[in-house]
Tab-separated table of C-alpha atoms in Angstrom:
chain	number	residue	atom	x	y	z
A	172	UNK	CA	4.353	-29.181	-22.691
A	173	UNK	CA	0.765	-28.120	-22.930
A	174	UNK	CA	-0.911	-28.089	-26.299
A	175	UNK	CA	-4.006	-26.004	-27.593
A	176	UNK	CA	-6.011	-27.087	-30.589
A	177	UNK	CA	-8.488	-24.301	-31.453
A	178	UNK	CA	-11.675	-25.428	-32.993
A	179	UNK	CA	-12.182	-24.034	-36.471
A	180	UNK	CA	-15.327	-25.667	-37.745
A	181	UNK	CA	-18.873	-25.366	-36.676
A	182	UNK	CA	-21.209	-28.114	-35.486
A	183	UNK	CA	-22.236	-30.765	-36.527
A	184	UNK	CA	-18.730	-31.234	-38.127
A	185	UNK	CA	-16.078	-29.775	-35.894
A	186	UNK	CA	-12.483	-29.328	-36.989
A	187	UNK	CA	-9.440	-28.227	-35.117
A	188	UNK	CA	-6.282	-26.392	-36.001
A	189	UNK	CA	-3.356	-28.728	-36.229
A	190	UNK	CA	-5.537	-31.876	-36.252
A	191	UNK	CA	-5.658	-34.138	-39.320
A	192	UNK	CA	-9.047	-35.545	-40.618
A	193	UNK	CA	-8.626	-39.291	-41.134
A	194	UNK	CA	-10.921	-41.586	-42.912
A	195	UNK	CA	-12.429	-44.225	-40.497
A	196	UNK	CA	-14.185	-47.387	-40.871
A	197	UNK	CA	-14.959	-49.975	-43.426
A	198	UNK	CA	-14.283	-49.702	-47.127
A	199	UNK	CA	-16.782	-47.343	-48.724
A	200	UNK	CA	-17.657	-45.678	-45.450
A	201	UNK	CA	-17.360	-41.931	-45.258
A	202	UNK	CA	-16.887	-41.745	-41.429
A	203	UNK	CA	-14.026	-39.546	-40.107
A	204	UNK	CA	-11.700	-39.622	-37.028
A	205	UNK	CA	-9.710	-36.747	-35.580
A	206	UNK	CA	-7.187	-37.313	-32.863
A	207	UNK	CA	-7.544	-34.256	-30.606
A	208	UNK	CA	-5.152	-35.381	-27.935
A	209	UNK	CA	-2.594	-38.265	-28.475
A	210	UNK	CA	0.956	-39.368	-28.875
A	211	UNK	CA	1.682	-36.278	-31.224
A	212	UNK	CA	0.722	-34.022	-28.247
A	213	UNK	CA	3.082	-35.994	-26.055
A	214	UNK	CA	0.148	-37.622	-24.078
A	215	UNK	CA	1.343	-40.902	-22.595
A	216	UNK	CA	-1.844	-41.976	-20.778
A	217	UNK	CA	-4.818	-41.565	-22.983
A	218	UNK	CA	-6.060	-40.285	-26.295
A	219	UNK	CA	-9.118	-38.138	-27.194
A	220	UNK	CA	-10.648	-38.641	-30.571
A	221	UNK	CA	-13.661	-37.148	-32.439
A	222	UNK	CA	-15.511	-39.262	-34.774
A	223	UNK	CA	-18.348	-38.306	-37.366
A	224	UNK	CA	-20.670	-41.038	-38.651
A	225	UNK	CA	-22.818	-40.025	-41.504
A	226	UNK	CA	-26.622	-40.698	-41.727
A	227	UNK	CA	-27.200	-44.511	-42.279
A	228	UNK	CA	-23.568	-45.529	-41.279
A	229	UNK	CA	-22.113	-46.969	-38.057
A	230	UNK	CA	-18.898	-47.260	-36.194
A	231	UNK	CA	-16.981	-50.660	-36.358
A	232	UNK	CA	-18.328	-53.507	-34.437
A	233	UNK	CA	-15.586	-53.605	-31.949
A	234	UNK	CA	-14.472	-56.032	-29.127
A	235	UNK	CA	-11.119	-55.448	-27.461
A	236	UNK	CA	-9.327	-55.324	-24.013
A	237	UNK	CA	-9.292	-51.625	-23.657
A	238	UNK	CA	-12.295	-49.458	-22.453
A	239	UNK	CA	-13.750	-46.303	-23.849
A	240	UNK	CA	-15.428	-43.200	-22.643
A	241	UNK	CA	-17.882	-41.658	-25.126
A	242	UNK	CA	-19.837	-38.376	-25.216
A	243	UNK	CA	-22.240	-37.754	-27.983
A	244	UNK	CA	-21.849	-34.278	-29.306
A	245	UNK	CA	-24.387	-34.187	-32.134
A	246	UNK	CA	-27.164	-36.575	-33.484
A	247	UNK	CA	-28.753	-39.837	-32.220
A	248	UNK	CA	-27.361	-43.370	-31.943
A	249	UNK	CA	-28.322	-46.770	-30.995
A	250	UNK	CA	-25.398	-48.177	-29.025
A	251	UNK	CA	-24.697	-51.867	-28.693
A	252	UNK	CA	-23.098	-52.536	-25.320
A	253	UNK	CA	-22.377	-56.296	-24.865
A	254	UNK	CA	-25.771	-57.856	-25.411
A	255	UNK	CA	-27.995	-54.866	-24.933
A	256	UNK	CA	-28.996	-51.785	-27.027
A	257	UNK	CA	-29.470	-48.191	-25.637
A	258	UNK	CA	-30.518	-44.992	-27.541
A	259	UNK	CA	-28.411	-41.960	-26.837
A	260	UNK	CA	-28.434	-38.373	-28.236
A	261	UNK	CA	-26.315	-35.200	-27.795
A	262	UNK	CA	-24.830	-34.811	-24.241
A	263	UNK	CA	-25.310	-38.388	-23.245
A	264	UNK	CA	-22.312	-40.365	-21.738
A	265	UNK	CA	-21.561	-43.842	-22.423
A	266	UNK	CA	-18.844	-46.016	-20.726
A	267	UNK	CA	-17.868	-48.990	-22.705
A	268	UNK	CA	-16.039	-51.553	-20.586
A	269	UNK	CA	-12.969	-53.632	-21.606
A	270	UNK	CA	-13.932	-56.616	-23.801
A	271	UNK	CA	-17.489	-55.369	-24.227
A	272	UNK	CA	-18.746	-55.651	-27.717
A	273	UNK	CA	-19.931	-52.297	-28.921
A	274	UNK	CA	-21.011	-50.276	-31.890
A	275	UNK	CA	-22.575	-46.851	-32.443
A	276	UNK	CA	-25.167	-46.762	-35.273
A	277	UNK	CA	-26.427	-43.427	-36.509
A	278	UNK	CA	-30.173	-43.744	-36.324
A	279	UNK	CA	-30.941	-40.076	-36.896
A	280	UNK	CA	-31.355	-37.990	-40.000
A	281	UNK	CA	-28.170	-35.855	-39.115
A	282	UNK	CA	-24.637	-36.711	-38.721
A	283	UNK	CA	-23.727	-38.465	-35.603
A	284	UNK	CA	-20.582	-37.066	-33.834
A	285	UNK	CA	-19.025	-38.089	-30.694
A	286	UNK	CA	-15.881	-37.671	-28.453
A	287	UNK	CA	-14.110	-40.997	-27.558
A	288	UNK	CA	-11.416	-41.431	-24.935
A	289	UNK	CA	-9.056	-44.645	-25.089
A	290	UNK	CA	-6.336	-45.419	-22.740
A	291	UNK	CA	-2.983	-45.436	-24.247
A	292	UNK	CA	-1.289	-48.723	-24.706
A	293	UNK	CA	1.686	-47.675	-22.542
A	294	UNK	CA	-0.771	-46.908	-19.858
A	295	UNK	CA	-2.565	-50.430	-19.995
A	296	UNK	CA	-2.028	-52.074	-16.702
A	297	UNK	CA	-1.145	-55.301	-18.588
A	298	UNK	CA	1.927	-53.630	-20.230
A	299	UNK	CA	3.292	-53.066	-16.597
A	300	UNK	CA	2.652	-56.753	-15.587
A	301	UNK	CA	5.649	-58.259	-13.911
A	302	UNK	CA	6.410	-61.984	-14.538
A	303	UNK	CA	5.559	-63.846	-11.303
A	304	UNK	CA	8.651	-64.807	-9.311
A	305	UNK	CA	8.543	-68.093	-7.580
A	306	UNK	CA	8.952	-67.729	-3.875
A	307	UNK	CA	8.434	-69.856	-0.979
A	308	UNK	CA	5.078	-69.052	0.860
A	309	UNK	CA	5.783	-66.795	3.760
A	310	UNK	CA	5.568	-68.279	7.236
A	311	UNK	CA	2.970	-66.417	9.092
B	171	UNK	CA	-20.417	-53.641	-17.930
B	172	UNK	CA	-21.164	-50.558	-19.937
B	173	UNK	CA	-22.978	-47.636	-18.456
B	174	UNK	CA	-25.083	-44.815	-19.971
B	175	UNK	CA	-25.588	-41.405	-18.289
B	176	UNK	CA	-28.348	-39.446	-20.047
B	177	UNK	CA	-27.925	-35.651	-19.952
B	178	UNK	CA	-30.827	-34.071	-18.426
B	179	UNK	CA	-29.888	-30.282	-18.091
B	180	UNK	CA	-29.379	-27.887	-20.885
B	181	UNK	CA	-26.274	-25.777	-21.639
B	182	UNK	CA	-24.496	-23.927	-20.215
B	183	UNK	CA	-25.087	-26.083	-17.099
B	184	UNK	CA	-25.365	-29.734	-18.030
B	185	UNK	CA	-26.469	-32.389	-15.695
B	186	UNK	CA	-26.640	-36.201	-15.976
B	187	UNK	CA	-28.839	-38.949	-14.719
B	188	UNK	CA	-26.985	-40.871	-12.049
B	189	UNK	CA	-24.204	-38.287	-11.687
B	190	UNK	CA	-23.869	-36.309	-8.418
B	191	UNK	CA	-22.995	-32.496	-8.456
B	192	UNK	CA	-20.025	-31.935	-6.229
B	193	UNK	CA	-18.717	-28.600	-4.902
B	194	UNK	CA	-15.330	-27.949	-6.302
B	195	UNK	CA	-12.590	-25.448	-5.446
B	196	UNK	CA	-11.467	-23.087	-2.747
B	197	UNK	CA	-13.668	-22.064	0.273
B	198	UNK	CA	-16.338	-19.785	-0.966
B	199	UNK	CA	-16.136	-20.748	-4.536
B	200	UNK	CA	-19.310	-21.940	-6.228
B	201	UNK	CA	-17.756	-24.008	-8.961
B	202	UNK	CA	-19.009	-27.585	-9.482
B	203	UNK	CA	-17.625	-30.947	-10.643
B	204	UNK	CA	-19.424	-33.993	-11.982
B	205	UNK	CA	-17.669	-37.332	-12.470
B	206	UNK	CA	-19.249	-38.606	-15.798
B	207	UNK	CA	-17.137	-41.774	-16.003
B	208	UNK	CA	-15.020	-42.972	-13.075
B	209	UNK	CA	-14.570	-45.653	-10.477
B	210	UNK	CA	-18.360	-45.879	-9.854
B	211	UNK	CA	-18.745	-46.976	-13.424
B	212	UNK	CA	-15.977	-49.567	-13.131
B	213	UNK	CA	-13.512	-47.570	-15.283
B	214	UNK	CA	-10.008	-48.498	-14.325
B	215	UNK	CA	-7.921	-46.339	-16.711
B	216	UNK	CA	-9.375	-42.859	-16.888
B	217	UNK	CA	-11.916	-40.526	-15.462
B	218	UNK	CA	-14.130	-38.094	-17.341
B	219	UNK	CA	-15.209	-35.009	-15.379
B	220	UNK	CA	-17.386	-31.992	-16.181
B	221	UNK	CA	-16.706	-28.608	-14.402
B	222	UNK	CA	-18.566	-25.385	-14.176
B	223	UNK	CA	-16.645	-22.273	-13.219
B	224	UNK	CA	-18.893	-19.197	-12.399
B	225	UNK	CA	-18.166	-15.619	-13.952
B	226	UNK	CA	-15.095	-14.238	-12.252
B	227	UNK	CA	-13.925	-17.513	-10.714
B	228	UNK	CA	-11.181	-19.947	-11.769
B	229	UNK	CA	-10.162	-23.543	-11.340
B	230	UNK	CA	-7.519	-24.455	-8.802
B	231	UNK	CA	-3.905	-23.461	-9.600
B	232	UNK	CA	-2.728	-27.175	-9.967
B	233	UNK	CA	0.623	-28.727	-10.424
B	234	UNK	CA	0.875	-32.564	-10.365
B	235	UNK	CA	2.309	-35.690	-11.956
B	236	UNK	CA	-0.712	-36.708	-14.029
B	237	UNK	CA	-1.736	-35.004	-17.258
B	238	UNK	CA	-5.223	-33.726	-18.376
B	239	UNK	CA	-7.184	-33.552	-21.549
B	240	UNK	CA	-9.663	-30.649	-21.575
B	241	UNK	CA	-12.311	-29.657	-24.047
B	242	UNK	CA	-14.145	-26.265	-23.453
B	243	UNK	CA	-17.850	-26.768	-23.661
B	244	UNK	CA	-19.167	-23.249	-23.036
B	245	UNK	CA	-17.691	-19.789	-22.263
B	246	UNK	CA	-14.164	-18.310	-22.497
B	247	UNK	CA	-11.011	-19.039	-20.402
B	248	UNK	CA	-7.508	-17.723	-19.989
B	249	UNK	CA	-5.456	-20.911	-19.455
B	250	UNK	CA	-2.202	-20.973	-17.720
B	251	UNK	CA	0.050	-23.725	-19.167
B	252	UNK	CA	3.408	-23.742	-17.371
B	253	UNK	CA	4.602	-20.291	-18.040
B	254	UNK	CA	2.389	-19.175	-20.686
B	255	UNK	CA	-1.177	-18.133	-21.076
B	256	UNK	CA	-3.762	-18.958	-23.922
B	257	UNK	CA	-7.230	-17.750	-24.413
B	258	UNK	CA	-9.680	-20.529	-25.404
B	259	UNK	CA	-13.412	-20.870	-25.921
B	260	UNK	CA	-16.143	-23.436	-26.594
B	261	UNK	CA	-14.836	-26.350	-28.672
B	262	UNK	CA	-11.181	-25.673	-28.206
B	263	UNK	CA	-8.931	-28.563	-26.798
B	264	UNK	CA	-6.168	-28.157	-24.291
B	265	UNK	CA	-3.541	-30.809	-23.345
B	266	UNK	CA	-1.983	-30.226	-19.925
B	267	UNK	CA	1.136	-32.294	-19.605
B	268	UNK	CA	2.275	-33.835	-16.325
B	269	UNK	CA	3.948	-31.521	-13.888
B	270	UNK	CA	2.706	-28.559	-15.811
B	271	UNK	CA	1.291	-25.684	-13.667
B	272	UNK	CA	-2.248	-24.956	-14.906
B	273	UNK	CA	-5.320	-22.987	-14.120
B	274	UNK	CA	-8.542	-22.090	-16.144
B	275	UNK	CA	-9.841	-18.639	-15.325
B	276	UNK	CA	-13.346	-17.716	-16.582
B	277	UNK	CA	-12.722	-14.390	-18.465
B	278	UNK	CA	-16.291	-14.309	-19.990
B	279	UNK	CA	-19.537	-12.941	-18.909
B	280	UNK	CA	-21.058	-16.450	-18.874
B	281	UNK	CA	-20.346	-19.618	-16.961
B	282	UNK	CA	-17.225	-21.431	-18.179
B	283	UNK	CA	-17.796	-25.271	-18.576
B	284	UNK	CA	-15.384	-27.920	-19.625
B	285	UNK	CA	-14.717	-31.655	-19.890
B	286	UNK	CA	-11.618	-32.830	-18.239
B	287	UNK	CA	-9.905	-36.215	-18.666
B	288	UNK	CA	-7.596	-37.605	-15.900
B	289	UNK	CA	-5.746	-40.916	-15.944
B	290	UNK	CA	-6.702	-43.224	-13.119
B	291	UNK	CA	-4.156	-43.755	-10.319
B	292	UNK	CA	-4.030	-47.451	-11.229
B	293	UNK	CA	-3.190	-46.772	-14.732
B	294	UNK	CA	-0.378	-44.320	-13.959
B	295	UNK	CA	2.916	-45.809	-15.157
B	296	UNK	CA	4.614	-45.053	-12.011
B	297	UNK	CA	2.385	-47.240	-9.996
B	298	UNK	CA	3.605	-50.121	-12.127
B	299	UNK	CA	7.194	-49.192	-11.691
B	300	UNK	CA	9.402	-52.145	-10.716
B	301	UNK	CA	12.431	-51.768	-8.403
B	302	UNK	CA	15.543	-52.054	-10.554
B	303	UNK	CA	17.336	-55.284	-10.191
B	304	UNK	CA	20.964	-55.420	-10.312
B	305	UNK	CA	22.130	-57.776	-13.078
B	306	UNK	CA	25.354	-58.172	-14.957
B	307	UNK	CA	25.463	-56.538	-18.453
B	308	UNK	CA	24.655	-59.090	-21.002
B	309	UNK	CA	27.525	-60.272	-23.177
B	310	UNK	CA	26.557	-59.557	-26.787
């Protein structure tokens, strides 16, 4: 069944009704994560999260099989994508491919906030992989 | 490989570098759709699109197996979710479940714009479904 989460906070730190604010990142970091759409909403295919990264901080340096879709909501970031860096700001869209090393560093003097899409584990193609069956090659 | 699309337009009609503006909706409608992340970016699991719905217009009345994640960027909408209606505005998040009838009607006096996530066809669990094999119940 459909779910609506009304936004209740103002930019640059948005909050939503029915969405918990989780601490995110390394020990001592004050970044936050909010899961706007996810398992709790009955969403089997993807999750939508909202992150806040304070001035001078960064997201985790990550490297994993699943990909990400990111839209910067507020602030400025230097993004590591594999071996290259890009500078992005509010409204810019970043696609992080699977197994691509990535990190979002707040390089502005305001909070960095962004939306981040992640495919659900149950929707990952490898979860559906079927063990190969040995069969004789078909005669053409 | 990661992809960045820089935003080049201002609210309420955002545009991005490297992203085509497509016409969307019924004959005579002037709504638009931009695919911010999709197959062209090498994204196998989900797509992120941005829609604009002019004053007095609406998205298609849709009903399909896949689900959607929506975040209203600008304007006000009355959303049909199954059998109920909800009013939403900028920043609000809507999860549309699979097979839930849905439509976004612009009820404001400004353009309605929103982000919409859709799982890719290749990531749909039903694509991976394996025909059941008849096996004897296992002895415990």
